[in-house]
């Protein structure tokens, strides 16, 4: 008798399964991503193929579908609700990804606390920390009242049982990499285990109408399966990011079946947990130097929301034959491109100059609307002429030195007015389309040269 196969190869990126090893995954075309993992003999496959949520209903018209249970629950944080598309949808699966130690557990614990305070029944399942550790963290955050239950467990069979018994409105799984279900033989955190566990959790979520938050660690290049492969399965994907040594954290929506993506929510890590930052522009512009050359305030759109940030540049004579360019918070290639445009189209000799470009506060932005501000910051530093500190600048710069239109100019200008800016340099085409605004002086420019002449 032939020996039953006990291992298979899985792609770490997309979860593709194959009987033999391959250098390149045929599904996602990534190299060196196949890993060998044990597989369990398929015995209960028939039972598992019927998903738990296939309640037998006849085909029906959309107008007959009741929307009552689709009511959204508020997380208690306006910043997070906006990213989710005005709250949590019942029975949906939300993946929260992020580097270890960034504050995922803290955020979800606070969300659980708010939900419980609003009269919801919440179950927080931790596979990483003991109840004692959770209690210690909770003490920094504040009182936990209402129907908020905690469970330390990694076996999904038991978790399923408890969820069925407790029937919570919201459950948190912290984290998917520690969960273990019997139908996959591989160790927790491996590709097949993560995939099986997620699909089991999905059946629980959809079958019982429990909204579920799932935490997933993102590792740079590790054995642990990244949430990449989970992204297809869940309804919503949020990334929690930030510099470890800066206090603010950003929740970014990457995928959302119930709302728009590209939205961000800003939080600040404090002694007593995460606090909302309802006005990030003010926060980002805090402690701005006065009258310094090379500093320009720009406006970037994050989803539907404008954020003002300070772009800084430092241009100095180079000590080596080859000038250095560095970029922090903006795209490095974009900075190279803009310096080339400045050389060729505006005749500035930057070939003997080092240029360092930075976004103050450590935010990462890559919107083309920042181009004009980056170019102006470089020139301001090169000439050592400060840009008026009550002016904001935005616009995309093309390769021939023209300033091109950007989207949502009106919102950007309004944000500048709100924060007390008095002038704005923007693309001429945007200015022509805009309503008159007497609270702020608007300068429309059509080329980089015109903008520099305004300095
Ligand atoms: P944590 O939520 O455990 O991160 P993750 O679950 O993403 O791995 O966050 C841990 C970090 O947050 C840790 O470095 C300490 C910090 N922290 C605070 O600064 N203030 C607080 O009130 C709490 C609870 C954590
Ligand atoms: Mg954690």
Short mmCIF file of C-alpha atoms and ligand atoms in Angstrom, two decimals:
data_model
loop_
_atom_site.label_atom_id
_atom_site.label_comp_id
_atom_site.label_asym_id
_atom_site.label_seq_id
_atom_site.Cartn_x
_atom_site.Cartn_y
_atom_site.Cartn_z
CA UNK A 1 0.00 0.00 0.00
CA UNK A 2 1.27 3.48 -0.83
CA UNK A 3 2.29 5.58 2.13
CA UNK A 4 -0.21 8.36 2.87
CA UNK A 5 1.25 11.82 2.32
CA UNK A 6 1.88 13.61 5.57
CA UNK A 7 3.44 16.86 4.40
CA UNK A 8 2.74 19.44 1.73
CA UNK A 9 4.29 22.71 0.59
CA UNK A 10 2.60 26.04 1.20
CA UNK A 11 3.37 29.50 -0.14
CA UNK A 12 4.02 31.94 2.70
CA UNK A 13 2.61 34.83 0.68
CA UNK A 14 -0.63 33.53 -0.77
CA UNK A 15 -1.19 30.15 0.85
CA UNK A 16 -0.94 28.15 -2.41
CA UNK A 17 -0.65 24.42 -1.68
CA UNK A 18 1.45 22.03 -3.68
CA UNK A 19 2.65 18.45 -3.35
CA UNK A 20 6.21 19.28 -4.30
CA UNK A 21 8.61 22.13 -3.63
CA UNK A 22 8.96 24.88 -6.19
CA UNK A 23 11.31 27.85 -6.38
CA UNK A 24 8.59 30.14 -7.61
CA UNK A 25 4.99 30.04 -6.47
CA UNK A 26 2.81 29.53 -9.55
CA UNK A 27 -0.06 31.48 -7.99
CA UNK A 28 1.56 34.71 -6.84
CA UNK A 29 4.90 34.49 -8.70
CA UNK A 30 6.99 35.13 -5.59
CA UNK A 31 10.33 33.38 -5.25
CA UNK A 32 11.44 31.23 -2.32
CA UNK A 33 8.15 31.35 -0.50
CA UNK A 34 7.31 27.62 -0.36
CA UNK A 35 7.61 25.98 3.06
CA UNK A 36 6.99 22.39 4.02
CA UNK A 37 4.30 21.72 6.60
CA UNK A 38 2.61 18.59 7.92
CA UNK A 39 -0.95 18.01 6.81
CA UNK A 40 -3.60 16.05 8.67
CA UNK A 41 -5.26 13.12 6.95
CA UNK A 42 -8.51 14.33 5.42
CA UNK A 43 -11.24 12.57 7.33
CA UNK A 44 -13.79 15.18 8.28
CA UNK A 45 -13.62 17.03 5.02
CA UNK A 46 -17.22 16.18 4.20
CA UNK A 47 -18.48 17.60 7.46
CA UNK A 48 -16.40 20.73 7.12
CA UNK A 49 -17.33 21.53 3.56
CA UNK A 50 -20.76 22.71 4.63
CA UNK A 51 -20.13 26.12 6.13
CA UNK A 52 -21.87 26.82 9.40
CA UNK A 53 -23.54 29.94 8.06
CA UNK A 54 -25.33 28.30 5.17
CA UNK A 55 -28.70 28.58 6.79
CA UNK A 56 -31.05 27.20 4.16
CA UNK A 57 -32.99 30.07 2.68
CA UNK A 58 -34.62 30.15 -0.73
CA UNK A 59 -33.29 32.65 -3.29
CA UNK A 60 -34.73 36.07 -2.55
CA UNK A 61 -34.81 39.65 -3.77
CA UNK A 62 -32.45 42.16 -2.18
CA UNK A 63 -35.41 44.27 -1.13
CA UNK A 64 -36.63 41.38 1.02
CA UNK A 65 -33.37 41.16 2.94
CA UNK A 66 -33.72 42.68 6.37
CA UNK A 67 -31.11 45.27 7.26
CA UNK A 68 -31.97 45.32 10.94
CA UNK A 69 -28.99 43.30 12.10
CA UNK A 70 -26.64 45.37 9.97
CA UNK A 71 -26.82 48.15 12.56
CA UNK A 72 -23.38 49.44 13.21
CA UNK A 73 -21.83 49.45 16.64
CA UNK A 74 -19.66 52.38 17.60
CA UNK A 75 -16.19 51.59 18.92
CA UNK A 76 -16.36 54.67 21.09
CA UNK A 77 -13.60 56.29 19.07
CA UNK A 78 -14.60 58.60 16.24
CA UNK A 79 -11.18 58.09 14.68
CA UNK A 80 -11.61 54.33 14.46
CA UNK A 81 -15.29 54.46 13.47
CA UNK A 82 -14.43 56.56 10.45
CA UNK A 83 -11.80 54.07 9.30
CA UNK A 84 -14.30 51.22 9.71
CA UNK A 85 -16.93 53.19 7.79
CA UNK A 86 -19.00 54.50 10.74
CA UNK A 87 -18.68 51.61 13.13
CA UNK A 88 -18.50 47.82 13.37
CA UNK A 89 -20.89 45.78 11.23
CA UNK A 90 -22.39 42.83 13.09
CA UNK A 91 -20.94 39.49 11.98
CA UNK A 92 -18.01 41.04 10.14
CA UNK A 93 -14.38 40.00 10.41
CA UNK A 94 -11.81 42.70 10.95
CA UNK A 95 -8.11 41.97 10.70
CA UNK A 96 -5.83 44.30 12.64
CA UNK A 97 -2.25 43.99 11.46
CA UNK A 98 0.85 45.69 12.74
CA UNK A 99 4.35 45.28 14.08
CA UNK A 100 4.76 43.67 17.49
CA UNK A 101 4.55 46.18 20.33
CA UNK A 102 2.86 48.88 18.33
CA UNK A 103 -0.27 48.80 20.51
CA UNK A 104 -2.77 46.44 18.86
CA UNK A 105 -3.74 44.71 22.10
CA UNK A 106 -4.03 48.05 23.85
CA UNK A 107 -6.29 49.48 21.17
CA UNK A 108 -8.57 46.46 21.11
CA UNK A 109 -8.78 46.30 24.89
CA UNK A 110 -9.89 49.92 24.91
CA UNK A 111 -12.42 49.25 22.17
CA UNK A 112 -13.77 46.29 24.18
CA UNK A 113 -14.08 48.52 27.21
CA UNK A 114 -16.07 51.10 25.25
CA UNK A 115 -18.32 48.47 23.71
CA UNK A 116 -19.03 46.90 27.10
CA UNK A 117 -19.77 50.33 28.54
CA UNK A 118 -22.27 50.84 25.72
CA UNK A 119 -24.12 47.70 26.81
CA UNK A 120 -22.61 45.17 24.39
CA UNK A 121 -21.46 41.71 25.36
CA UNK A 122 -17.79 41.31 24.58
CA UNK A 123 -15.35 38.41 24.73
CA UNK A 124 -11.62 39.04 24.56
CA UNK A 125 -9.61 35.91 23.78
CA UNK A 126 -5.88 36.10 24.29
CA UNK A 127 -3.47 33.44 23.19
CA UNK A 128 -0.46 35.56 24.05
CA UNK A 129 -0.94 36.95 27.50
CA UNK A 130 -2.17 35.59 30.81
CA UNK A 131 -5.19 37.05 32.56
CA UNK A 132 -2.82 38.64 35.03
CA UNK A 133 -0.95 40.48 32.29
CA UNK A 134 -4.21 41.67 30.77
CA UNK A 135 -5.33 42.89 34.15
CA UNK A 136 -2.10 44.84 34.59
CA UNK A 137 -2.59 46.52 31.24
CA UNK A 138 -6.25 47.18 31.99
CA UNK A 139 -5.26 48.97 35.16
CA UNK A 140 -3.36 51.57 33.17
CA UNK A 141 -6.32 52.06 30.89
CA UNK A 142 -9.10 52.40 33.44
CA UNK A 143 -12.14 50.61 34.81
CA UNK A 144 -13.63 47.72 32.90
CA UNK A 145 -17.36 47.57 33.51
CA UNK A 146 -20.27 45.80 31.91
CA UNK A 147 -20.33 42.45 30.18
CA UNK A 148 -16.69 42.14 29.25
CA UNK A 149 -15.25 38.63 29.54
CA UNK A 150 -11.69 37.41 29.12
CA UNK A 151 -10.43 34.02 28.08
CA UNK A 152 -6.88 32.76 27.71
CA UNK A 153 -7.05 29.98 25.16
CA UNK A 154 -5.41 28.88 21.93
CA UNK A 155 -7.48 25.80 21.02
CA UNK A 156 -10.15 26.86 18.57
CA UNK A 157 -12.45 23.99 19.50
CA UNK A 158 -12.76 25.35 23.01
CA UNK A 159 -13.06 28.93 21.73
CA UNK A 160 -15.93 27.93 19.46
CA UNK A 161 -17.70 26.29 22.41
CA UNK A 162 -17.30 29.35 24.62
CA UNK A 163 -18.50 31.71 21.91
CA UNK A 164 -21.56 29.54 21.36
CA UNK A 165 -22.26 29.55 25.10
CA UNK A 166 -21.65 33.25 25.72
CA UNK A 167 -23.09 34.60 22.43
CA UNK A 168 -21.12 37.85 22.50
CA UNK A 169 -21.79 40.75 20.10
CA UNK A 170 -18.08 41.25 19.57
CA UNK A 171 -15.12 38.91 20.03
CA UNK A 172 -11.41 39.67 19.85
CA UNK A 173 -8.83 37.06 18.88
CA UNK A 174 -5.35 38.13 19.96
CA UNK A 175 -3.56 36.86 17.88
CA UNK A 176 -4.30 34.55 14.95
CA UNK A 177 -0.68 33.33 14.94
CA UNK A 178 -1.18 31.65 18.32
CA UNK A 179 -4.43 29.86 17.45
CA UNK A 180 -4.58 26.15 16.88
CA UNK A 181 -7.27 24.05 15.27
CA UNK A 182 -7.24 20.27 15.05
CA UNK A 183 -7.99 19.97 11.35
CA UNK A 184 -4.54 21.27 10.42
CA UNK A 185 -1.58 19.33 11.76
CA UNK A 186 0.99 22.10 11.43
CA UNK A 187 2.22 24.25 14.33
CA UNK A 188 0.43 27.50 15.28
CA UNK A 189 1.56 30.39 13.10
CA UNK A 190 2.24 28.25 10.04
CA UNK A 191 0.53 28.95 6.76
CA UNK A 192 -1.93 26.07 6.78
CA UNK A 193 -2.77 26.56 10.44
CA UNK A 194 -3.44 30.28 10.02
CA UNK A 195 -5.58 29.60 6.98
CA UNK A 196 -7.62 26.85 8.66
CA UNK A 197 -8.04 28.84 11.86
CA UNK A 198 -9.25 31.89 9.99
CA UNK A 199 -11.79 29.99 7.96
CA UNK A 200 -13.09 28.32 11.12
CA UNK A 201 -13.36 31.69 12.86
CA UNK A 202 -15.11 33.07 9.80
CA UNK A 203 -17.74 30.34 10.03
CA UNK A 204 -18.27 31.16 13.70
CA UNK A 205 -18.49 34.90 12.98
CA UNK A 206 -20.95 34.60 10.09
CA UNK A 207 -22.92 31.76 11.61
CA UNK A 208 -23.54 33.36 14.98
CA UNK A 209 -23.43 37.00 13.87
CA UNK A 210 -20.46 37.81 16.08
CA UNK A 211 -18.30 40.69 14.91
CA UNK A 212 -14.71 39.60 15.23
CA UNK A 213 -11.45 41.44 15.51
CA UNK A 214 -8.43 39.32 14.63
CA UNK A 215 -4.93 40.46 15.48
CA UNK A 216 -2.17 39.47 13.08
CA UNK A 217 1.53 40.16 13.48
CA UNK A 218 3.43 41.39 10.51
CA UNK A 219 6.91 40.04 10.32
CA UNK A 220 9.45 41.34 7.87
CA UNK A 221 10.82 38.05 6.68
CA UNK A 222 9.96 35.27 9.02
CA UNK A 223 8.54 31.83 9.32
CA UNK A 224 5.30 33.22 10.63
CA UNK A 225 2.66 33.53 7.95
CA UNK A 226 1.92 37.20 7.52
CA UNK A 227 -1.66 38.41 7.37
CA UNK A 228 -1.17 38.87 3.61
CA UNK A 229 -2.98 35.62 3.04
CA UNK A 230 -5.73 36.50 5.46
CA UNK A 231 -6.54 39.73 3.68
CA UNK A 232 -8.60 37.91 1.07
CA UNK A 233 -10.67 36.09 3.64
CA UNK A 234 -11.72 38.85 6.00
CA UNK A 235 -14.12 41.75 5.41
CA UNK A 236 -11.95 44.57 6.64
CA UNK A 237 -8.19 44.98 6.97
CA UNK A 238 -6.74 47.64 9.22
CA UNK A 239 -3.08 48.37 9.65
CA UNK A 240 -1.85 49.88 12.85
CA UNK A 241 1.39 51.67 12.23
CA UNK A 242 3.71 54.26 13.63
CA UNK A 243 7.24 54.88 14.65
CA UNK A 244 8.08 52.99 17.78
CA UNK A 245 9.83 56.01 19.23
CA UNK A 246 7.20 58.57 18.23
CA UNK A 247 4.06 58.69 20.34
CA UNK A 248 1.43 58.86 17.63
CA UNK A 249 -0.09 55.80 15.94
CA UNK A 250 -2.07 55.63 12.73
CA UNK A 251 -4.86 53.15 11.95
CA UNK A 252 -5.11 52.78 8.21
CA UNK A 253 -7.92 51.04 6.34
CA UNK A 254 -6.48 48.85 3.56
CA UNK A 255 -9.56 46.89 2.61
CA UNK A 256 -13.14 47.48 3.62
CA UNK A 257 -16.25 45.77 2.36
CA UNK A 258 -18.44 48.16 4.32
CA UNK A 259 -16.84 51.53 3.74
CA UNK A 260 -14.14 53.43 1.94
CA UNK A 261 -10.47 52.60 2.31
CA UNK A 262 -7.63 55.12 2.51
CA UNK A 263 -9.11 56.57 5.67
CA UNK A 264 -6.81 57.00 8.61
CA UNK A 265 -7.38 57.47 12.31
CA UNK A 266 -4.72 59.03 14.50
CA UNK A 267 -4.03 58.04 18.08
CA UNK A 268 -1.39 58.95 20.60
CA UNK A 269 0.21 56.44 22.97
CA UNK A 270 0.21 57.84 26.48
CA UNK A 271 0.75 56.61 30.03
CA UNK A 272 -2.91 55.65 30.21
CA UNK A 273 -3.27 53.88 26.88
CA UNK A 274 -4.15 55.26 23.47
CA UNK A 275 -5.81 58.65 23.15
CA UNK A 276 -7.55 59.96 20.06
CA UNK A 277 -5.97 62.83 18.17
CA UNK A 278 -9.04 64.46 16.62
CA UNK A 279 -7.02 67.22 15.00
CA UNK A 280 -3.84 65.68 13.59
CA UNK A 281 -2.81 68.82 11.70
CA UNK A 282 -2.45 70.75 14.92
CA UNK A 283 -0.58 67.82 16.44
CA UNK A 284 1.82 67.48 13.51
CA UNK A 285 2.62 71.20 13.38
CA UNK A 286 3.37 71.44 17.09
CA UNK A 287 6.76 72.96 17.91
CA UNK A 288 7.39 74.34 14.45
CA UNK A 289 10.56 76.45 14.18
CA UNK A 290 9.90 80.10 13.39
CA UNK A 291 11.59 81.83 10.50
CA UNK A 292 13.80 78.86 9.61
CA UNK A 293 14.68 78.29 5.98
CA UNK A 294 13.83 74.95 4.39
CA UNK A 295 10.58 74.41 6.27
CA UNK A 296 7.31 74.39 4.35
CA UNK A 297 3.81 73.45 5.47
CA UNK A 298 2.07 71.18 3.00
CA UNK A 299 -1.34 69.58 2.89
CA UNK A 300 -1.82 65.91 2.16
CA UNK A 301 -5.15 64.12 1.81
CA UNK A 302 -5.57 60.90 3.73
CA UNK A 303 -8.85 59.48 2.49
CA UNK A 304 -11.41 62.20 2.94
CA UNK A 305 -9.38 64.12 5.40
CA UNK A 306 -6.74 66.78 4.88
CA UNK A 307 -3.68 66.73 7.11
CA UNK A 308 -1.20 69.56 7.34
CA UNK A 309 2.39 68.52 7.79
CA UNK A 310 5.73 70.22 7.80
CA UNK A 311 8.17 69.29 5.04
CA UNK A 312 11.75 70.08 5.93
CA UNK A 313 14.77 70.18 3.67
CA UNK A 314 18.42 70.79 4.37
CA UNK A 315 20.72 71.54 1.47
CA UNK A 316 24.44 71.73 2.19
CA UNK A 317 27.64 71.62 0.18
CA UNK A 318 28.80 68.07 -0.33
CA UNK A 319 32.11 66.83 1.03
CA UNK A 320 32.44 64.02 -1.48
CA UNK A 321 32.35 63.91 -5.21
CA UNK A 322 28.88 62.44 -5.15
CA UNK A 323 26.04 64.38 -3.54
CA UNK A 324 23.90 62.59 -1.02
CA UNK A 325 20.13 62.57 -1.10
CA UNK A 326 18.08 61.20 1.73
CA UNK A 327 14.35 61.15 2.27
CA UNK A 328 12.48 60.31 5.46
CA UNK A 329 8.70 60.07 5.33
CA UNK A 330 8.56 60.75 1.59
CA UNK A 331 9.54 58.68 -1.41
CA UNK A 332 13.29 58.76 -2.04
CA UNK A 333 12.93 58.52 -5.81
CA UNK A 334 10.48 61.41 -5.80
CA UNK A 335 13.10 63.59 -4.08
CA UNK A 336 15.69 62.62 -6.69
CA UNK A 337 13.24 63.41 -9.45
CA UNK A 338 12.38 66.81 -7.99
CA UNK A 339 16.03 67.80 -7.60
CA UNK A 340 16.58 66.82 -11.23
CA UNK A 341 13.63 68.96 -12.30
CA UNK A 342 14.99 71.89 -10.27
CA UNK A 343 18.38 71.53 -11.98
CA UNK A 344 17.14 71.18 -15.50
CA UNK A 345 14.06 73.44 -15.56
CA UNK A 346 14.92 76.09 -13.01
CA UNK A 347 18.70 76.14 -13.49
CA UNK A 348 19.73 75.57 -9.90
CA UNK A 349 23.05 73.86 -9.55
CA UNK A 350 22.42 71.13 -7.02
CA UNK A 351 25.07 68.76 -8.32
CA UNK A 352 27.50 69.77 -5.56
CA UNK A 353 24.84 69.81 -2.88
CA UNK A 354 23.63 67.20 -0.40
CA UNK A 355 19.87 67.31 0.10
CA UNK A 356 18.07 65.85 3.10
CA UNK A 357 14.27 65.85 3.05
CA UNK A 358 12.18 64.93 6.05
CA UNK A 359 8.58 65.07 7.21
CA UNK A 360 8.52 66.42 10.75
CA UNK A 361 6.92 64.12 13.31
CA UNK A 362 7.81 60.92 11.47
CA UNK A 363 4.61 60.63 9.39
CA UNK A 364 4.87 58.73 6.12
CA UNK A 365 3.17 60.34 3.15
CA UNK A 366 3.37 59.60 -0.51
CA UNK A 367 0.95 61.84 -2.25
CA UNK A 368 2.11 63.66 -5.39
CA UNK A 369 0.47 66.80 -3.98
CA UNK A 370 3.52 67.14 -1.73
CA UNK A 371 5.85 67.67 -4.72
CA UNK A 372 5.61 71.44 -4.83
CA UNK A 373 6.21 71.72 -1.09
CA UNK A 374 9.27 69.46 -1.28
CA UNK A 375 10.72 71.45 -4.19
CA UNK A 376 10.06 74.74 -2.41
CA UNK A 377 11.63 73.45 0.81
CA UNK A 378 14.76 72.46 -1.11
CA UNK A 379 15.02 75.86 -2.79
CA UNK A 380 14.26 77.68 0.45
CA UNK A 381 17.13 75.88 2.13
CA UNK A 382 19.43 76.30 -0.88
CA UNK A 383 18.88 80.05 -0.97
CA UNK A 384 18.59 80.28 2.80
CA UNK A 385 15.38 82.27 2.45
CA UNK A 386 12.59 81.21 4.81
CA UNK A 387 9.12 80.60 3.43
CA UNK A 388 6.46 82.70 5.14
CA UNK A 389 5.28 80.58 8.05
CA UNK A 390 1.61 81.44 7.54
CA UNK A 391 1.65 79.94 4.02
CA UNK A 392 0.78 76.45 2.93
CA UNK A 393 1.84 74.92 -0.37
CA UNK A 394 0.53 71.99 -2.38
CA UNK A 395 0.59 70.82 -6.00
CA UNK A 396 2.02 68.08 -8.17
CA UNK A 397 5.16 68.82 -10.17
CA UNK A 398 5.63 67.33 -13.63
CA UNK A 399 8.89 66.52 -15.37
CA UNK A 400 8.89 69.72 -17.42
CA UNK A 401 8.56 71.79 -14.28
CA UNK A 402 4.84 72.43 -14.62
CA UNK A 403 2.55 72.46 -11.61
CA UNK A 404 -0.37 70.12 -12.11
CA UNK A 405 -3.79 69.97 -10.53
CA UNK A 406 -4.47 67.90 -7.43
CA UNK A 407 -7.75 66.55 -6.11
CA UNK A 408 -9.84 68.12 -3.36
CA UNK A 409 -8.10 71.50 -3.37
CA UNK A 410 -11.07 73.12 -1.65
CA UNK A 411 -10.82 70.82 1.39
CA UNK A 412 -7.09 71.45 1.68
CA UNK A 413 -7.58 75.22 1.63
CA UNK A 414 -10.37 74.98 4.21
CA UNK A 415 -8.13 72.99 6.55
CA UNK A 416 -5.47 75.71 6.21
CA UNK A 417 -8.05 78.41 7.01
CA UNK A 418 -9.17 76.42 10.05
CA UNK A 419 -5.64 76.41 11.43
CA UNK A 420 -5.11 80.11 10.86
CA UNK A 421 -2.96 80.11 7.73
CA UNK A 422 -3.09 83.33 5.74
CA UNK A 423 -1.82 82.38 2.30
CA UNK A 424 -1.76 79.35 0.04
CA UNK A 425 0.24 78.53 -3.06
CA UNK A 426 -1.63 76.05 -5.23
CA UNK A 427 -1.94 74.91 -8.85
CA UNK A 428 -3.53 77.58 -11.06
CA UNK A 429 -6.05 75.12 -12.50
CA UNK A 430 -7.32 74.33 -9.02
CA UNK A 431 -7.64 78.03 -8.21
CA UNK A 432 -9.76 78.69 -11.30
CA UNK A 433 -12.25 76.01 -10.26
CA UNK A 434 -12.52 77.24 -6.71
CA UNK A 435 -15.00 79.56 -5.07
CA UNK A 436 -13.78 82.93 -3.85
CA UNK A 437 -12.37 82.79 -0.36
CA UNK A 438 -11.62 86.02 1.46
CA UNK A 439 -10.23 84.39 4.60
CA UNK A 440 -7.02 83.36 2.86
CA UNK A 441 -4.87 84.75 0.05
CA UNK A 442 -4.60 82.28 -2.81
CA UNK A 443 -1.75 82.29 -5.30
CA UNK A 444 -2.24 80.09 -8.34
CA UNK A 445 0.96 78.96 -10.07
CA UNK A 446 1.38 77.00 -13.28
CA UNK A 447 5.08 76.29 -13.09
CA UNK A 448 7.77 75.68 -10.52
CA UNK A 449 9.50 78.91 -11.59
CA UNK A 450 6.43 80.99 -10.81
CA UNK A 451 6.21 79.40 -7.38
CA UNK A 452 9.88 80.11 -6.65
CA UNK A 453 9.42 83.72 -7.77
CA UNK A 454 6.83 84.09 -4.98
CA UNK A 455 9.39 83.15 -2.32
P1 LIG B 1 0.69 46.24 22.94
O1 LIG B 1 -0.74 46.62 22.87
O2 LIG B 1 1.05 45.16 23.88
O3 LIG B 1 1.27 45.91 21.52
P2 LIG B 1 0.92 44.72 20.51
O4 LIG B 1 -0.29 44.03 21.02
O5 LIG B 1 0.71 45.43 19.20
O6 LIG B 1 2.12 43.85 20.47
O7 LIG B 1 1.46 47.58 23.27
C1 LIG B 1 2.59 47.57 24.01
C2 LIG B 1 3.27 48.91 24.01
O8 LIG B 1 2.43 49.98 24.38
C3 LIG B 1 4.36 48.84 25.01
O9 LIG B 1 5.56 49.22 24.39
C4 LIG B 1 3.96 49.80 26.08
C5 LIG B 1 2.99 50.72 25.43
N1 LIG B 1 1.94 51.21 26.32
C6 LIG B 1 1.96 52.53 26.74
O10 LIG B 1 2.87 53.30 26.40
N2 LIG B 1 0.96 53.00 27.56
C7 LIG B 1 -0.05 52.19 27.99
O11 LIG B 1 -0.94 52.64 28.72
C8 LIG B 1 -0.06 50.82 27.54
C9 LIG B 1 -1.15 49.89 27.99
C10 LIG B 1 0.94 50.39 26.71
MG1 LIG B 2 -0.40 42.10 21.74
#
